[in-house]
Coordinates of C-alpha atoms in Angstrom, one line a residue:
X1 CA 11.1 -41.9 57.8
X2 CA 11.9 -40.3 54.5
X3 CA 13.9 -41.6 51.4
X4 CA 15.5 -39.5 48.8
X5 CA 16.4 -40.5 45.2
X6 CA 19.3 -39.5 42.9
X7 CA 16.8 -37.4 40.9
X8 CA 15.9 -35.5 44.0
X9 CA 19.6 -35.0 44.9
X10 CA 20.2 -33.4 41.4
X11 CA 17.1 -31.3 41.3
X12 CA 18.0 -27.5 41.4
X13 CA 16.3 -25.2 43.7
X14 CA 13.5 -23.1 42.1
X15 CA 14.5 -19.7 41.0
X16 CA 12.7 -16.6 41.8
X17 CA 11.0 -16.4 38.5
X18 CA 9.7 -19.9 38.8
X19 CA 8.5 -19.3 42.3
X20 CA 6.7 -16.1 41.1
X21 CA 5.1 -18.1 38.1
X22 CA 4.1 -20.9 40.7
X23 CA 2.5 -18.3 42.9
X24 CA 0.6 -16.6 40.1
X25 CA -0.6 -19.9 38.7
X26 CA -1.9 -21.1 42.0
X27 CA -4.0 -18.0 42.3
X28 CA -4.9 -17.1 38.7
X29 CA -4.6 -20.4 36.9
X30 CA -2.5 -18.9 34.2
X31 CA -0.6 -22.1 33.2
X32 CA -4.0 -24.0 32.8
X33 CA -5.5 -21.1 30.6
X34 CA -2.3 -20.7 28.5
X35 CA -1.9 -24.5 28.1
X36 CA -5.5 -24.7 26.6
X37 CA -5.2 -21.7 24.3
X38 CA -1.7 -21.0 23.3
X39 CA -1.6 -24.1 21.1
X40 CA -4.7 -23.1 19.4
X41 CA -4.5 -23.6 15.6
X42 CA -5.0 -20.8 13.2
X43 CA -5.1 -21.2 9.3
X44 CA -2.5 -19.5 7.3
X45 CA -4.0 -17.4 4.5
X46 CA -3.1 -13.7 3.5
X47 CA -6.6 -12.5 3.8
X48 CA -6.7 -13.1 7.4
X49 CA -4.1 -10.5 7.9
X50 CA -6.6 -7.8 7.1
X51 CA -8.1 -8.1 10.6
X52 CA -4.7 -7.9 12.0
X53 CA -4.0 -4.7 10.4
X54 CA -7.1 -3.2 11.9
X55 CA -6.1 -4.5 15.3
X56 CA -2.5 -3.1 15.2
X57 CA -3.5 0.3 13.8
X58 CA -6.1 0.5 16.7
X59 CA -3.3 0.0 19.1
X60 CA -1.2 2.6 17.4
X61 CA -4.1 4.9 17.6
X62 CA -4.4 4.5 21.4
X63 CA -0.6 4.8 22.0
X64 CA -0.3 8.1 19.9
X65 CA -3.6 9.4 21.3
X66 CA -2.3 9.0 24.9
X67 CA 0.6 11.2 23.9
X68 CA -1.3 13.9 22.3
X69 CA -3.6 14.2 25.3
X70 CA -0.7 15.5 27.3
X71 CA -0.4 18.6 25.2
X72 CA -3.9 19.2 23.8
X73 CA -6.2 21.8 25.4
X74 CA -9.8 21.0 24.5
X75 CA -11.1 24.6 25.0
X76 CA -12.9 27.1 22.9
X77 CA -11.6 29.9 25.0
X78 CA -10.4 32.5 22.6
X79 CA -6.7 33.5 22.7
X80 CA -4.4 35.5 20.5
X81 CA -1.6 33.4 19.1
X82 CA 2.0 34.3 19.9
X83 CA 3.8 31.1 19.2
X84 CA 6.7 30.2 16.9
X85 CA 4.5 29.8 13.6
X86 CA 5.0 33.4 12.4
X87 CA 2.1 33.6 9.8
X88 CA -0.5 32.9 12.6
X89 CA 1.0 35.4 15.2
X90 CA -1.5 37.9 16.4
X91 CA -4.6 36.0 15.0
X92 CA -7.4 35.3 17.5
X93 CA -8.2 31.6 17.7
X94 CA -9.5 29.0 20.3
X95 CA -7.1 27.3 22.7
X96 CA -7.8 24.0 20.9
X97 CA -6.4 25.4 17.6
X98 CA -3.5 27.1 19.4
X99 CA -2.5 23.9 21.3
X100 CA -2.7 21.9 18.1
X101 CA -0.3 24.3 16.5
X102 CA 2.0 24.2 19.4
X103 CA 1.9 20.4 19.2
X104 CA 2.9 20.6 15.7
X105 CA 5.8 23.1 15.9
X106 CA 7.0 23.3 19.4
X107 CA 6.4 19.9 21.1
X108 CA 9.3 17.4 20.3
X109 CA 7.8 14.8 18.0
X110 CA 4.4 16.4 18.2
X111 CA 3.8 16.6 14.5
X112 CA 4.9 13.3 13.7
X113 CA 2.6 11.9 16.5
X114 CA -0.3 13.8 15.0
X115 CA 0.4 12.4 11.6
X116 CA 0.8 8.9 12.9
X117 CA -2.5 9.2 14.8
X118 CA -4.4 10.6 11.9
X119 CA -2.9 8.1 9.4
X120 CA -3.5 5.2 11.8
X121 CA -7.1 6.1 12.0
X122 CA -7.5 6.2 8.2
X123 CA -5.7 2.7 8.0
X124 CA -7.9 1.4 10.8
X125 CA -11.2 2.3 9.1
X126 CA -9.8 1.2 5.6
X127 CA -8.7 -2.2 7.0
X128 CA -11.9 -2.8 8.9
X129 CA -13.9 -2.1 5.8
X130 CA -11.8 -4.3 3.6
X131 CA -11.9 -7.0 6.5
X132 CA -15.7 -6.8 6.5
X133 CA -16.0 -7.3 2.9
X134 CA -13.7 -10.4 3.1
X135 CA -15.9 -11.8 5.7
X136 CA -19.0 -10.9 3.6
X137 CA -18.0 -12.2 0.2
X138 CA -16.7 -15.5 1.8
X139 CA -19.8 -16.1 4.1
X140 CA -17.7 -16.0 7.4
X141 CA -20.7 -14.3 9.0
X142 CA -23.0 -17.4 9.1
X143 CA -23.9 -19.4 12.1
X144 CA -22.3 -19.3 14.7
X145 CA -20.6 -16.0 13.9
X146 CA -23.6 -13.7 13.4
X147 CA -23.1 -11.9 16.7
X148 CA -19.4 -11.5 16.0
X149 CA -20.4 -9.9 12.7
X150 CA -22.4 -7.3 14.6
X151 CA -19.6 -6.6 17.0
X152 CA -17.2 -6.0 14.1
X153 CA -19.8 -3.8 12.3
X154 CA -20.3 -1.6 15.3
X155 CA -16.4 -1.4 15.6
X156 CA -16.3 0.0 12.1
X157 CA -19.1 2.4 12.6
X158 CA -17.8 3.8 15.9
X159 CA -14.4 4.0 14.3
X160 CA -15.9 6.2 11.5
X161 CA -17.7 8.4 13.9
X162 CA -14.7 8.6 16.3
X163 CA -12.6 9.6 13.4
X164 CA -14.9 12.4 12.5
X165 CA -14.9 13.7 16.1
X166 CA -11.0 13.5 16.2
X167 CA -10.5 15.6 13.1
X168 CA -13.0 18.1 14.6
X169 CA -11.0 18.7 17.8
X170 CA -8.3 21.1 16.2
X171 CA -11.2 23.6 15.5
X172 CA -9.6 24.6 12.2
X173 CA -11.4 26.0 9.2
X174 CA -11.9 22.6 7.5
X175 CA -13.0 20.7 10.6
X176 CA -15.3 23.7 11.5
X177 CA -17.1 23.3 8.2
X178 CA -17.6 19.7 8.9
X179 CA -19.1 20.3 12.1
X180 CA -21.4 23.0 10.8
X181 CA -22.5 20.4 8.2
X182 CA -23.5 18.0 11.0
X183 CA -25.3 20.8 12.8
X184 CA -27.4 21.4 9.8
X185 CA -28.2 17.7 9.4
X186 CA -29.3 17.6 13.1
X187 CA -31.5 20.6 12.8
X188 CA -33.3 19.1 9.8
X189 CA -34.8 16.3 12.1
X190 CA -38.5 17.2 12.6
X191 CA -39.8 18.4 16.0
X192 CA -36.7 17.4 17.9
X193 CA -33.9 18.9 15.8
X194 CA -33.5 22.0 17.8
X195 CA -33.5 20.1 21.1
X196 CA -30.9 17.7 19.7
X197 CA -28.7 20.6 18.5
X198 CA -28.9 22.3 21.9
X199 CA -27.9 19.1 23.6
X200 CA -24.8 18.7 21.4
X201 CA -23.6 22.3 21.2
X202 CA -24.9 23.7 24.4
X203 CA -26.4 26.9 22.6
X204 CA -26.3 28.7 19.3
X205 CA -23.5 27.4 16.9
X206 CA -20.6 27.2 17.3
X207 CA -21.1 27.9 21.1
X208 CA -18.3 27.2 23.7
X209 CA -19.0 23.6 24.6
X210 CA -18.8 21.6 21.4
X211 CA -14.9 21.0 21.4
X212 CA -14.9 19.8 25.2
X213 CA -17.9 17.6 24.7
X214 CA -16.4 16.1 21.3
X215 CA -13.0 15.5 23.3
X216 CA -14.7 13.5 26.0
X217 CA -16.6 11.3 23.6
X218 CA -13.5 11.0 21.4
X219 CA -11.0 9.9 24.2
X220 CA -13.2 8.2 26.7
X221 CA -16.8 7.1 25.5
X222 CA -16.3 5.7 22.0
X223 CA -12.8 4.3 22.7
X224 CA -14.0 2.6 25.9
X225 CA -16.9 1.0 24.0
X226 CA -14.6 0.0 21.0
X227 CA -12.2 -1.6 23.4
X228 CA -14.9 -3.6 24.9
X229 CA -16.3 -4.8 21.5
X230 CA -12.7 -5.6 20.4
X231 CA -12.2 -7.9 23.5
X232 CA -15.5 -9.5 22.9
X233 CA -14.7 -9.9 19.0
X234 CA -11.5 -11.6 19.8
X235 CA -12.9 -13.9 22.5
X236 CA -15.6 -15.0 20.0
X237 CA -12.8 -15.7 17.3
X238 CA -11.1 -18.0 19.8
X239 CA -14.4 -19.6 21.1
X240 CA -15.8 -20.3 17.7
X241 CA -12.4 -21.3 16.2
X242 CA -11.2 -19.7 13.0
X243 CA -12.9 -20.2 9.5
X244 CA -10.7 -21.6 6.8
X245 CA -11.0 -21.9 3.0
X246 CA -12.1 -25.3 1.8
X247 CA -9.4 -27.9 0.6
X248 CA -8.1 -31.3 1.2
X249 CA -8.3 -32.4 4.8
X250 CA -10.3 -29.3 5.9
X251 CA -13.8 -29.8 7.3
X252 CA -16.3 -28.2 9.5
X253 CA -14.8 -30.1 12.5
X254 CA -11.1 -29.2 12.3
X255 CA -8.7 -26.4 11.7
X256 CA -5.5 -26.7 9.5
X257 CA -2.9 -24.3 10.2
X258 CA -0.2 -23.4 12.7
X259 CA -0.4 -23.1 16.4
X260 CA -0.8 -19.7 18.1
X261 CA 2.4 -20.2 20.2
X262 CA 5.1 -19.9 19.1
X263 CA 4.7 -19.8 15.2
X264 CA 1.6 -17.6 14.9
X265 CA 2.7 -15.1 17.6
X266 CA 6.2 -14.7 16.2
X267 CA 4.6 -13.8 12.8
X268 CA 2.0 -11.6 14.5
X269 CA 4.8 -9.7 16.4
X270 CA 6.8 -9.1 13.2
X271 CA 3.8 -8.0 11.3
X272 CA 2.7 -5.6 14.0
X273 CA 6.1 -3.8 13.7
X274 CA 5.7 -3.9 9.9
X275 CA 2.4 -2.1 10.1
X276 CA 3.8 0.3 12.6
X277 CA 6.7 1.1 10.3
X278 CA 4.5 1.5 7.2
X279 CA 2.3 3.8 8.9
X280 CA 5.3 5.8 10.4
X281 CA 6.8 6.1 7.0
X282 CA 3.5 7.3 5.4
X283 CA 3.3 9.9 8.2
X284 CA 6.8 11.1 7.8
X285 CA 6.5 11.5 4.0
X286 CA 2.7 12.5 3.3
X287 CA 1.3 15.6 5.1
X288 CA -2.2 15.2 6.3
X289 CA -4.5 17.7 7.9
X290 CA -2.0 20.7 7.8
X291 CA -4.3 22.9 10.0
X292 CA -1.8 25.9 10.0
X293 CA -2.4 26.4 6.3
X294 CA -6.2 26.5 6.7
X295 CA -6.3 28.8 9.8
X296 CA -8.7 28.7 12.8
X297 CA -12.4 28.4 12.3
X298 CA -14.7 31.4 11.8
X299 CA -18.5 31.0 11.3
X300 CA -18.4 33.5 8.4
X301 CA -15.8 31.6 6.4
X302 CA -15.5 28.3 4.7
X303 CA -12.5 26.5 3.2
X304 CA -12.3 25.8 -0.4
X305 CA -12.2 22.2 -1.5
X306 CA -13.8 21.4 1.8
X307 CA -14.1 17.5 2.0
X308 CA -14.5 15.1 4.9
X309 CA -12.1 12.1 5.3
X310 CA -13.0 9.5 2.6
X311 CA -15.0 7.2 4.8
X312 CA -17.5 10.0 5.7
X313 CA -17.6 11.3 2.1
X314 CA -20.7 9.3 1.1
X315 CA -22.8 11.3 3.7
X316 CA -21.9 14.5 2.0
X317 CA -22.6 13.0 -1.4
X318 CA -26.3 12.3 -0.3
X319 CA -26.7 15.9 0.7
X320 CA -25.2 17.3 -2.5
X321 CA -27.2 15.1 -4.9
X322 CA -30.5 15.6 -3.0
X323 CA -32.9 18.3 -4.4
X324 CA -33.5 21.2 -2.1
X325 CA -37.0 20.1 -1.1
X326 CA -38.6 22.3 1.6
X327 CA -42.1 22.4 2.8
X328 CA -44.0 24.5 5.4
X329 CA -46.7 22.6 7.2
X330 CA -49.6 24.0 9.1
X331 CA -48.6 25.6 12.3
X332 CA -45.5 27.3 10.6
X333 CA -43.1 24.2 10.9
X334 CA -40.6 23.9 8.1
X335 CA -39.7 20.4 6.9
X336 CA -36.3 20.6 5.4
X337 CA -36.5 17.3 3.4
X338 CA -33.6 18.3 1.2
X339 CA -31.3 17.4 4.3
X340 CA -33.5 15.1 6.4
X341 CA -34.0 12.5 3.6
X342 CA -30.2 12.2 3.0
X343 CA -29.8 11.9 6.8
X344 CA -32.4 8.9 6.9
X345 CA -30.6 7.3 3.8
X346 CA -27.3 7.7 5.5
X347 CA -28.4 5.7 8.5
X348 CA -30.1 3.2 6.3
X349 CA -27.0 2.7 4.1
X350 CA -24.8 2.6 6.9
X351 CA -26.6 0.0 9.1
X352 CA -28.1 -2.3 6.5
X353 CA -25.1 -4.7 6.3
X354 CA -25.5 -5.4 10.1
X355 CA -28.7 -7.2 9.5
X356 CA -27.6 -9.1 6.3
X357 CA -26.6 -12.4 8.1
X358 CA -30.0 -12.7 9.7
X359 CA -31.8 -12.0 6.5
X360 CA -29.8 -14.6 4.6
X361 CA -30.3 -17.2 7.2
X362 CA -34.0 -16.5 7.1
X363 CA -34.2 -16.6 3.3
X364 CA -32.2 -19.8 2.9
X365 CA -33.5 -21.6 6.0
X366 CA -29.8 -22.6 6.7
X367 CA -29.6 -23.2 10.5
X368 CA -26.3 -25.3 10.4
X369 CA -22.8 -24.2 11.6
X370 CA -20.3 -23.1 8.9
X371 CA -16.6 -23.3 9.5
X372 CA -15.6 -23.6 5.9
X373 CA -15.6 -20.4 3.6
X374 CA -17.3 -19.9 0.3
X375 CA -15.7 -19.0 -2.8
X376 CA -17.5 -15.8 -4.0
X377 CA -18.2 -17.1 -7.3
X378 CA -20.2 -20.0 -5.8
X379 CA -22.6 -17.5 -4.3
X380 CA -23.4 -15.1 -7.1
X381 CA -26.3 -13.5 -5.7
X382 CA -24.5 -12.5 -2.4
X383 CA -21.4 -11.4 -4.3
X384 CA -23.7 -9.4 -6.4
X385 CA -25.3 -7.6 -3.5
X386 CA -21.9 -6.9 -2.1
X387 CA -20.5 -5.5 -5.2
X388 CA -23.7 -3.3 -5.7
X389 CA -23.2 -1.9 -2.1
X390 CA -19.6 -1.0 -3.0
X391 CA -20.7 0.7 -6.2
X392 CA -23.2 2.7 -4.5
X393 CA -20.7 3.7 -1.8
X394 CA -18.1 4.8 -4.4
X395 CA -20.9 6.7 -6.5
X396 CA -21.8 8.7 -3.4
X397 CA -18.1 9.3 -2.5
X398 CA -17.8 10.9 -6.1
X399 CA -20.9 13.0 -5.4
X400 CA -19.3 14.3 -2.1
X401 CA -16.7 15.8 -4.2
X402 CA -18.6 16.9 -7.3
X403 CA -17.0 20.3 -7.2
X404 CA -13.5 18.8 -7.4
X405 CA -14.5 16.6 -10.3
X406 CA -15.9 19.5 -12.1
X407 CA -12.9 21.7 -11.7
X408 CA -10.2 19.0 -12.2
X409 CA -11.8 17.5 -15.4
X410 CA -13.5 20.6 -16.7
X411 CA -17.1 19.3 -16.4
X412 CA -20.4 20.7 -15.5
X413 CA -21.2 20.4 -11.8
X414 CA -24.9 20.0 -12.8
X415 CA -24.2 17.2 -15.2
X416 CA -22.1 15.4 -12.6
X417 CA -25.0 15.9 -10.0
X418 CA -27.6 14.6 -12.4
X419 CA -25.5 11.7 -13.4
X420 CA -25.0 10.6 -9.8
X421 CA -28.7 11.1 -9.0
X422 CA -29.6 8.7 -12.0
X423 CA -26.8 6.3 -11.0
X424 CA -28.0 6.2 -7.4
X425 CA -31.0 4.1 -8.7
X426 CA -29.3 2.5 -11.9
X427 CA -25.7 1.6 -11.0
X428 CA -26.3 -0.8 -8.1
X429 CA -28.7 -2.8 -10.5
X430 CA -26.3 -2.8 -13.2
X431 CA -23.4 -3.8 -10.9
X432 CA -25.5 -6.7 -9.5
X433 CA -26.4 -8.0 -12.8
X434 CA -22.8 -7.8 -14.2
X435 CA -21.3 -9.3 -11.0
X436 CA -23.7 -12.1 -11.0
X437 CA -23.1 -13.0 -14.7
X438 CA -19.3 -13.0 -14.1
X439 CA -19.7 -15.4 -11.1
X440 CA -21.8 -17.7 -13.3
X441 CA -19.1 -17.6 -16.0
X442 CA -16.5 -18.5 -13.5
X443 CA -18.7 -21.4 -12.3
X444 CA -18.9 -22.7 -15.9
X445 CA -15.2 -22.4 -16.4
X446 CA -14.7 -24.4 -13.2
X447 CA -17.2 -27.0 -14.4
X448 CA -15.3 -27.3 -17.8
X449 CA -12.0 -27.5 -16.0
X450 CA -13.2 -30.3 -13.9
X451 CA -14.5 -32.3 -16.9
X452 CA -11.9 -31.5 -19.5
X453 CA -8.9 -30.5 -17.5
X454 CA -6.6 -27.5 -17.8
X455 CA -5.7 -25.8 -21.0
X456 CA -2.0 -26.4 -21.8
X457 CA -1.7 -24.3 -25.0
X458 CA -0.3 -27.2 -26.8
X459 CA -2.0 -28.0 -30.2
X460 CA -2.0 -31.5 -31.5
X461 CA -3.2 -32.8 -34.9
X462 CA -5.0 -36.0 -35.0
X463 CA -4.5 -38.7 -37.8
X464 CA -7.6 -37.5 -39.6
X465 CA -6.4 -33.9 -39.7
X466 CA -8.4 -32.5 -36.8
X467 CA -6.4 -30.0 -34.6
X468 CA -7.1 -30.1 -31.0
X469 CA -5.6 -28.5 -27.8
X470 CA -4.1 -30.9 -25.2
X471 CA -5.7 -30.6 -21.8
X472 CA -3.9 -31.5 -18.7
X473 CA -5.9 -33.2 -15.9
X474 CA -6.4 -31.5 -12.5
X475 CA -4.7 -32.8 -9.4
X476 CA -6.9 -34.4 -6.8
X477 CA -6.4 -31.2 -4.6
X478 CA -7.7 -28.9 -7.4
X479 CA -10.6 -31.2 -8.2
X480 CA -11.6 -31.2 -4.5
X481 CA -11.5 -27.4 -4.2
X482 CA -13.6 -26.9 -7.4
X483 CA -16.2 -29.5 -6.4
X484 CA -16.5 -29.5 -2.5
X485 CA -18.9 -26.7 -2.3
X486 CA -22.6 -27.1 -1.5
X487 CA -25.4 -26.2 -3.8
X488 CA -28.5 -25.7 -1.7
X489 CA -32.0 -26.1 -2.9
X490 CA -34.6 -23.2 -2.7
X491 CA -37.0 -23.2 0.2
X492 CA -40.4 -24.5 -1.0
X493 CA -43.7 -23.4 0.3
X494 CA -45.1 -25.9 2.9
X495 CA -48.4 -27.3 2.1
X496 CA -50.3 -27.6 5.4
X497 CA -53.8 -28.1 6.8
X498 CA -55.5 -26.9 9.8
X499 CA -57.3 -29.0 12.5
X500 CA -60.2 -29.5 10.2
X501 CA -58.3 -30.9 7.3
X502 CA -58.7 -27.6 5.2
X503 CA -55.7 -26.6 3.1
X504 CA -54.0 -23.7 4.7
X505 CA -52.8 -21.1 2.5
X506 CA -49.3 -19.7 2.8
X507 CA -48.9 -16.4 4.3
X508 CA -47.2 -13.5 2.7
X509 CA -44.0 -13.9 4.8
X510 CA -43.8 -17.4 3.6
X511 CA -44.3 -16.5 -0.1
X512 CA -41.8 -13.9 0.1
X513 CA -39.3 -16.2 1.7
X514 CA -39.9 -18.8 -1.1
X515 CA -39.4 -16.2 -3.8
X516 CA -36.2 -14.8 -2.2
X517 CA -34.9 -18.2 -1.7
X518 CA -35.4 -19.0 -5.5
X519 CA -33.6 -15.8 -6.1
X520 CA -30.6 -17.2 -4.2
X521 CA -30.5 -20.7 -5.1
X522 CA -32.9 -21.1 -8.2
X523 CA -32.3 -22.7 -11.6
X524 CA -30.6 -19.6 -13.1
X525 CA -28.6 -18.7 -10.1
X526 CA -26.0 -21.5 -9.9
X527 CA -24.4 -23.7 -12.4
X528 CA -24.8 -27.5 -11.5
X529 CA -21.5 -29.1 -10.5
X530 CA -20.5 -32.0 -12.6
X531 CA -21.6 -35.5 -11.1
X532 CA -19.3 -38.4 -10.6
X533 CA -20.9 -40.1 -13.6
X534 CA -20.1 -37.1 -15.9
X535 CA -16.7 -37.1 -14.7
X536 CA -16.1 -40.8 -15.2
X537 CA -17.7 -40.7 -18.7
X538 CA -15.7 -37.6 -20.0
X539 CA -12.3 -39.0 -18.6
X540 CA -12.8 -42.5 -20.0
X541 CA -11.6 -41.3 -23.2
X542 CA -15.0 -40.1 -24.9
X543 CA -14.4 -36.5 -25.8
X544 CA -11.5 -36.0 -23.4
X545 CA -8.2 -34.7 -24.9

């Protein structure tokens, strides 16, 4: 015998959409997953949008790239152009170049898609680079996010190389010059350089296989790896929870912000279309890579003002400032150190940041989890290292275009080259010292603000004739922000004894670690925070205005 209630009588039969949702949830557990993750809290700070710009530009690259693959022909078969662009008619060229010109002038929306694809690639690398620097300067790479830092770094490097392969595909005079530059770097590798060159090009340069091989790597291999890294990167962001800047109510155990659904998703959706619109506007207004004005690649020609995209410019800067050292060793082998040394430095400079989180954790001995970010001024050594790296990168970028600096500013190219050679060793050191001093000065200013309050600009005359400036006390929120950071102590050498009671001397690694730790957190590398007693004394009326 069954009974019914008034609520059962009023219940409406499930619609088709609800039935489909129930069916899917019973097999995939979508509702359970969504319930656990869609209410996840994300902090609201403008700097976190840098990573979103990289994500959205990557999506735009994929969408436009799919469109372009429908029309591009990755072949080096020689044809005679007879398309609609009159200045190139009758000129021999590869099918890759001819199809790119056809996309630009004969395919509806083709030129805009090419422009959007190229601009999105530049925005992707730029936003990734700035995003990585934000993570570096704020210490967001610390435990438990070291692996996610590596994933992000690999995304950046693969994006740079995928961009290089992408602008090499049209087989125009500029990209062909860049490919020839790469071939020369590969050939400089001792012993195996010629084998590597044959593996990449399938024969003597330029051969007939380089464009099809680059095309496969550009559209399949690297994007597939990058997509996997991106998914892993986002998964770890969800798993570890998002970092946040210190402030009242924010601790290592909570996240203060907005829920992913619906607030953050609504903002993210609008921001995606904003990024898409800005890139589309840039593509419609500013021409980039006009291959028709350069012409097809010919091994006996080189374009003037030949420069790679900015993110690969520092590699050319290393080559241009390196002396042309070349030696013939016994056996008739030639060592082209003028190219090989810059190639090794290129790899070192490019990959060094990937290992920094592990180096800093070893030096400082910090094995705790960190979910609160650092203010860059409170970590002057790390901030100085980051600034020195940026200065070296920019210096080499200038070196990669030394001919343009010489012609535009009427300077001697030899003087520019020698300035960059000297600056390669001097500028990072100067930048580190100046940046560290600035951070220390900002720490002193924060200390004075905590003890004396904020300057108001109001001048007051005391009864005995002294003029003073009135200081306004800081709010509790400002006081917390300026004083909540930790000031770790340097790692000390551990005095130990062996099983016989004999004092054991510290090893070289321990001595190096202790010395570097003093360099991070020693007496002259951070300004002591004001103590509670100092604050009470100064605010009790003695010396406080």
